[in-house]
C-alpha atoms as a PDB file:
ATOM      1  CA  MET A   1       6.974   8.053 -19.784  1.00  0.00           C
ATOM      2  CA  THR A   2       7.742   4.392 -19.161  1.00  0.00           C
ATOM      3  CA  ASP A   3       9.068   2.977 -15.943  1.00  0.00           C
ATOM      4  CA  VAL A   4      12.360   1.273 -16.824  1.00  0.00           C
ATOM      5  CA  ASN A   5      13.044   0.115 -13.267  1.00  0.00           C
ATOM      6  CA  PRO A   6      12.836  -3.618 -12.568  1.00  0.00           C
ATOM      7  CA  PRO A   7       9.829  -4.819 -10.528  1.00  0.00           C
ATOM      8  CA  LYS A   8      10.328  -4.543  -6.783  1.00  0.00           C
ATOM      9  CA  ASP A   9      10.334  -7.613  -4.579  1.00  0.00           C
ATOM     10  CA  LEU A  10      10.454  -5.582  -1.378  1.00  0.00           C
ATOM     11  CA  LEU A  11       8.400  -2.538  -0.374  1.00  0.00           C
ATOM     12  CA  LEU A  12       9.623  -0.018   2.178  1.00  0.00           C
ATOM     13  CA  GLY A  13       7.024   1.613   4.386  1.00  0.00           C
ATOM     14  CA  THR A  14       5.831   2.365   7.890  1.00  0.00           C
ATOM     15  CA  ALA A  15       2.646   2.179   9.916  1.00  0.00           C
ATOM     16  CA  GLY A  16       1.065   5.536   9.091  1.00  0.00           C
ATOM     17  CA  TRP A  17       2.778   8.688   7.870  1.00  0.00           C
ATOM     18  CA  GLU A  18       1.845  10.866  10.861  1.00  0.00           C
ATOM     19  CA  ARG A  19       4.129   9.618  13.612  1.00  0.00           C
ATOM     20  CA  PRO A  20       4.849  11.450  16.877  1.00  0.00           C
ATOM     21  CA  GLY A  21       7.843  13.697  16.331  1.00  0.00           C
ATOM     22  CA  TRP A  22       7.882  13.450  12.549  1.00  0.00           C
ATOM     23  CA  ALA A  23       6.457  16.932  12.024  1.00  0.00           C
ATOM     24  CA  ALA A  24       9.598  18.353  13.634  1.00  0.00           C
ATOM     25  CA  ARG A  25      12.195  15.819  12.434  1.00  0.00           C
ATOM     26  CA  TYR A  26      11.102  14.307   9.128  1.00  0.00           C
ATOM     27  CA  TYR A  27       8.881  16.817   7.355  1.00  0.00           C
ATOM     28  CA  PRO A  28      10.275  20.203   6.284  1.00  0.00           C
ATOM     29  CA  ASP A  29       9.412  23.158   8.501  1.00  0.00           C
ATOM     30  CA  GLY A  30       6.104  24.749   7.596  1.00  0.00           C
ATOM     31  CA  MET A  31       4.939  21.897   5.358  1.00  0.00           C
ATOM     32  CA  PRO A  32       1.116  21.746   5.333  1.00  0.00           C
ATOM     33  CA  ALA A  33      -0.297  18.516   6.788  1.00  0.00           C
ATOM     34  CA  ASP A  34      -2.098  17.850   3.476  1.00  0.00           C
ATOM     35  CA  TRP A  35       1.263  17.500   1.703  1.00  0.00           C
ATOM     36  CA  ARG A  36       2.783  14.989   4.110  1.00  0.00           C
ATOM     37  CA  LEU A  37       1.547  11.790   2.422  1.00  0.00           C
ATOM     38  CA  ASP A  38       2.954  12.989  -0.908  1.00  0.00           C
ATOM     39  CA  TYR A  39       6.294  13.824   0.729  1.00  0.00           C
ATOM     40  CA  TYR A  40       6.322  10.450   2.509  1.00  0.00           C
ATOM     41  CA  ALA A  41       5.714   8.664  -0.818  1.00  0.00           C
ATOM     42  CA  ASN A  42       9.011  10.075  -2.125  1.00  0.00           C
ATOM     43  CA  ASP A  43      10.855   7.897   0.408  1.00  0.00           C
ATOM     44  CA  CYS A  44       8.497   4.952   0.881  1.00  0.00           C
ATOM     45  CA  ASP A  45       6.672   2.529  -1.409  1.00  0.00           C
ATOM     46  CA  CYS A  46       3.755   1.751   0.902  1.00  0.00           C
ATOM     47  CA  VAL A  47       1.988   2.580   4.139  1.00  0.00           C
ATOM     48  CA  LEU A  48       0.084   0.482   6.668  1.00  0.00           C
ATOM     49  CA  LEU A  49      -3.153   1.968   7.981  1.00  0.00           C
ATOM     50  CA  THR A  50      -4.580   0.532  11.179  1.00  0.00           C
ATOM     51  CA  PRO A  51      -8.325   0.866  11.817  1.00  0.00           C
ATOM     52  CA  GLU A  52      -7.586   3.814  14.098  1.00  0.00           C
ATOM     53  CA  ASP A  53      -5.603   5.497  11.299  1.00  0.00           C
ATOM     54  CA  TRP A  54      -8.077   5.077   8.444  1.00  0.00           C
ATOM     55  CA  ARG A  55     -11.177   5.747  10.515  1.00  0.00           C
ATOM     56  CA  SER A  56      -9.758   9.168  11.408  1.00  0.00           C
ATOM     57  CA  LEU A  57      -9.117  10.146   7.769  1.00  0.00           C
ATOM     58  CA  ASP A  58     -11.253  12.490   5.707  1.00  0.00           C
ATOM     59  CA  VAL A  59     -12.304  10.012   2.996  1.00  0.00           C
ATOM     60  CA  GLU A  60     -12.517  12.474   0.089  1.00  0.00           C
ATOM     61  CA  ARG A  61      -9.179  14.075   0.916  1.00  0.00           C
ATOM     62  CA  PHE A  62      -7.415  10.726   1.368  1.00  0.00           C
ATOM     63  CA  VAL A  63      -8.748   9.273  -1.889  1.00  0.00           C
ATOM     64  CA  GLY A  64      -7.622  12.433  -3.712  1.00  0.00           C
ATOM     65  CA  GLN A  65      -4.156  12.229  -2.151  1.00  0.00           C
ATOM     66  CA  LEU A  66      -3.833   8.535  -2.921  1.00  0.00           C
ATOM     67  CA  ASN A  67      -4.726   9.151  -6.574  1.00  0.00           C
ATOM     68  CA  GLU A  68      -1.923  11.720  -6.869  1.00  0.00           C
ATOM     69  CA  LEU A  69       0.789   9.339  -5.673  1.00  0.00           C
ATOM     70  CA  PRO A  70       2.938   7.229  -8.003  1.00  0.00           C
ATOM     71  CA  PRO A  71       0.906   4.304  -9.421  1.00  0.00           C
ATOM     72  CA  THR A  72       3.247   1.809  -7.727  1.00  0.00           C
ATOM     73  CA  PHE A  73       2.514   3.149  -4.219  1.00  0.00           C
ATOM     74  CA  ARG A  74       0.537   0.647  -2.118  1.00  0.00           C
ATOM     75  CA  CYS A  75      -1.659   1.171   0.908  1.00  0.00           C
ATOM     76  CA  PHE A  76      -2.105  -1.787   3.262  1.00  0.00           C
ATOM     77  CA  VAL A  77      -5.380  -1.400   5.163  1.00  0.00           C
ATOM     78  CA  GLN A  78      -5.828  -3.471   8.305  1.00  0.00           C
ATOM     79  CA  LEU A  79      -9.439  -4.544   8.840  1.00  0.00           C
ATOM     80  CA  PRO A  80     -10.890  -5.408  12.224  1.00  0.00           C
ATOM     81  CA  GLY A  81     -13.309  -8.296  12.694  1.00  0.00           C
ATOM     82  CA  GLY A  82     -16.925  -7.204  12.448  1.00  0.00           C
ATOM     83  CA  THR A  83     -16.463  -4.328  10.005  1.00  0.00           C
ATOM     84  CA  ALA A  84     -19.183  -1.676  10.440  1.00  0.00           C
ATOM     85  CA  PRO A  85     -21.343  -0.291   7.556  1.00  0.00           C
ATOM     86  CA  GLY A  86     -19.449   3.030   7.685  1.00  0.00           C
ATOM     87  CA  ASP A  87     -16.200   1.105   7.254  1.00  0.00           C
ATOM     88  CA  VAL A  88     -17.529  -0.618   4.133  1.00  0.00           C
ATOM     89  CA  ALA A  89     -18.459   2.755   2.600  1.00  0.00           C
ATOM     90  CA  PHE A  90     -14.880   3.963   3.146  1.00  0.00           C
ATOM     91  CA  LEU A  91     -13.355   0.793   1.708  1.00  0.00           C
ATOM     92  CA  ARG A  92     -15.479   0.973  -1.447  1.00  0.00           C
ATOM     93  CA  ARG A  93     -13.980   4.388  -2.215  1.00  0.00           C
ATOM     94  CA  LEU A  94     -10.440   2.992  -2.338  1.00  0.00           C
ATOM     95  CA  ASP A  95      -8.686   2.012  -5.553  1.00  0.00           C
ATOM     96  CA  ALA A  96      -8.428  -1.786  -5.657  1.00  0.00           C
ATOM     97  CA  GLN A  97      -5.165  -1.523  -7.629  1.00  0.00           C
ATOM     98  CA  ARG A  98      -3.451   0.478  -4.874  1.00  0.00           C
ATOM     99  CA  VAL A  99      -4.940  -1.013  -1.719  1.00  0.00           C
ATOM    100  CA  VAL A 100      -4.288  -4.364  -0.084  1.00  0.00           C
ATOM    101  CA  LEU A 101      -6.776  -5.366   2.608  1.00  0.00           C
ATOM    102  CA  LEU A 102      -5.337  -7.232   5.581  1.00  0.00           C
ATOM    103  CA  VAL A 103      -7.849  -9.434   7.408  1.00  0.00           C
ATOM    104  CA  ASP A 104      -7.641 -11.992  10.196  1.00  0.00           C
ATOM    105  CA  HIS A 105     -10.560 -13.980   8.795  1.00  0.00           C
ATOM    106  CA  VAL A 106     -13.080 -13.790   5.979  1.00  0.00           C
ATOM    107  CA  ASP A 107     -16.131 -11.787   7.049  1.00  0.00           C
ATOM    108  CA  ALA A 108     -19.221 -12.246   4.862  1.00  0.00           C
END
């Protein structure tokens, strides 16, 4: 199936998909937490993950979820200065086509 929609110049998204109060107001009752990113991706084109967000994720689960989303979905990952070795291992698992790294400065 081909995407016949014109390219987007604007992406709609939020910081994270697990916001206080969303479980009761945004997500359907009884929806498993593992399905929330997929549900969120029906309404949004991208998500911003702060270091606190992505460091708390189960890497294998997140990578699997990200790979099941539409190919146009983007994940903006905010990097802190002085990235730790464990952070680098997480970042290497991410799909470079779907993820945009946000940095304050270049860190060798």
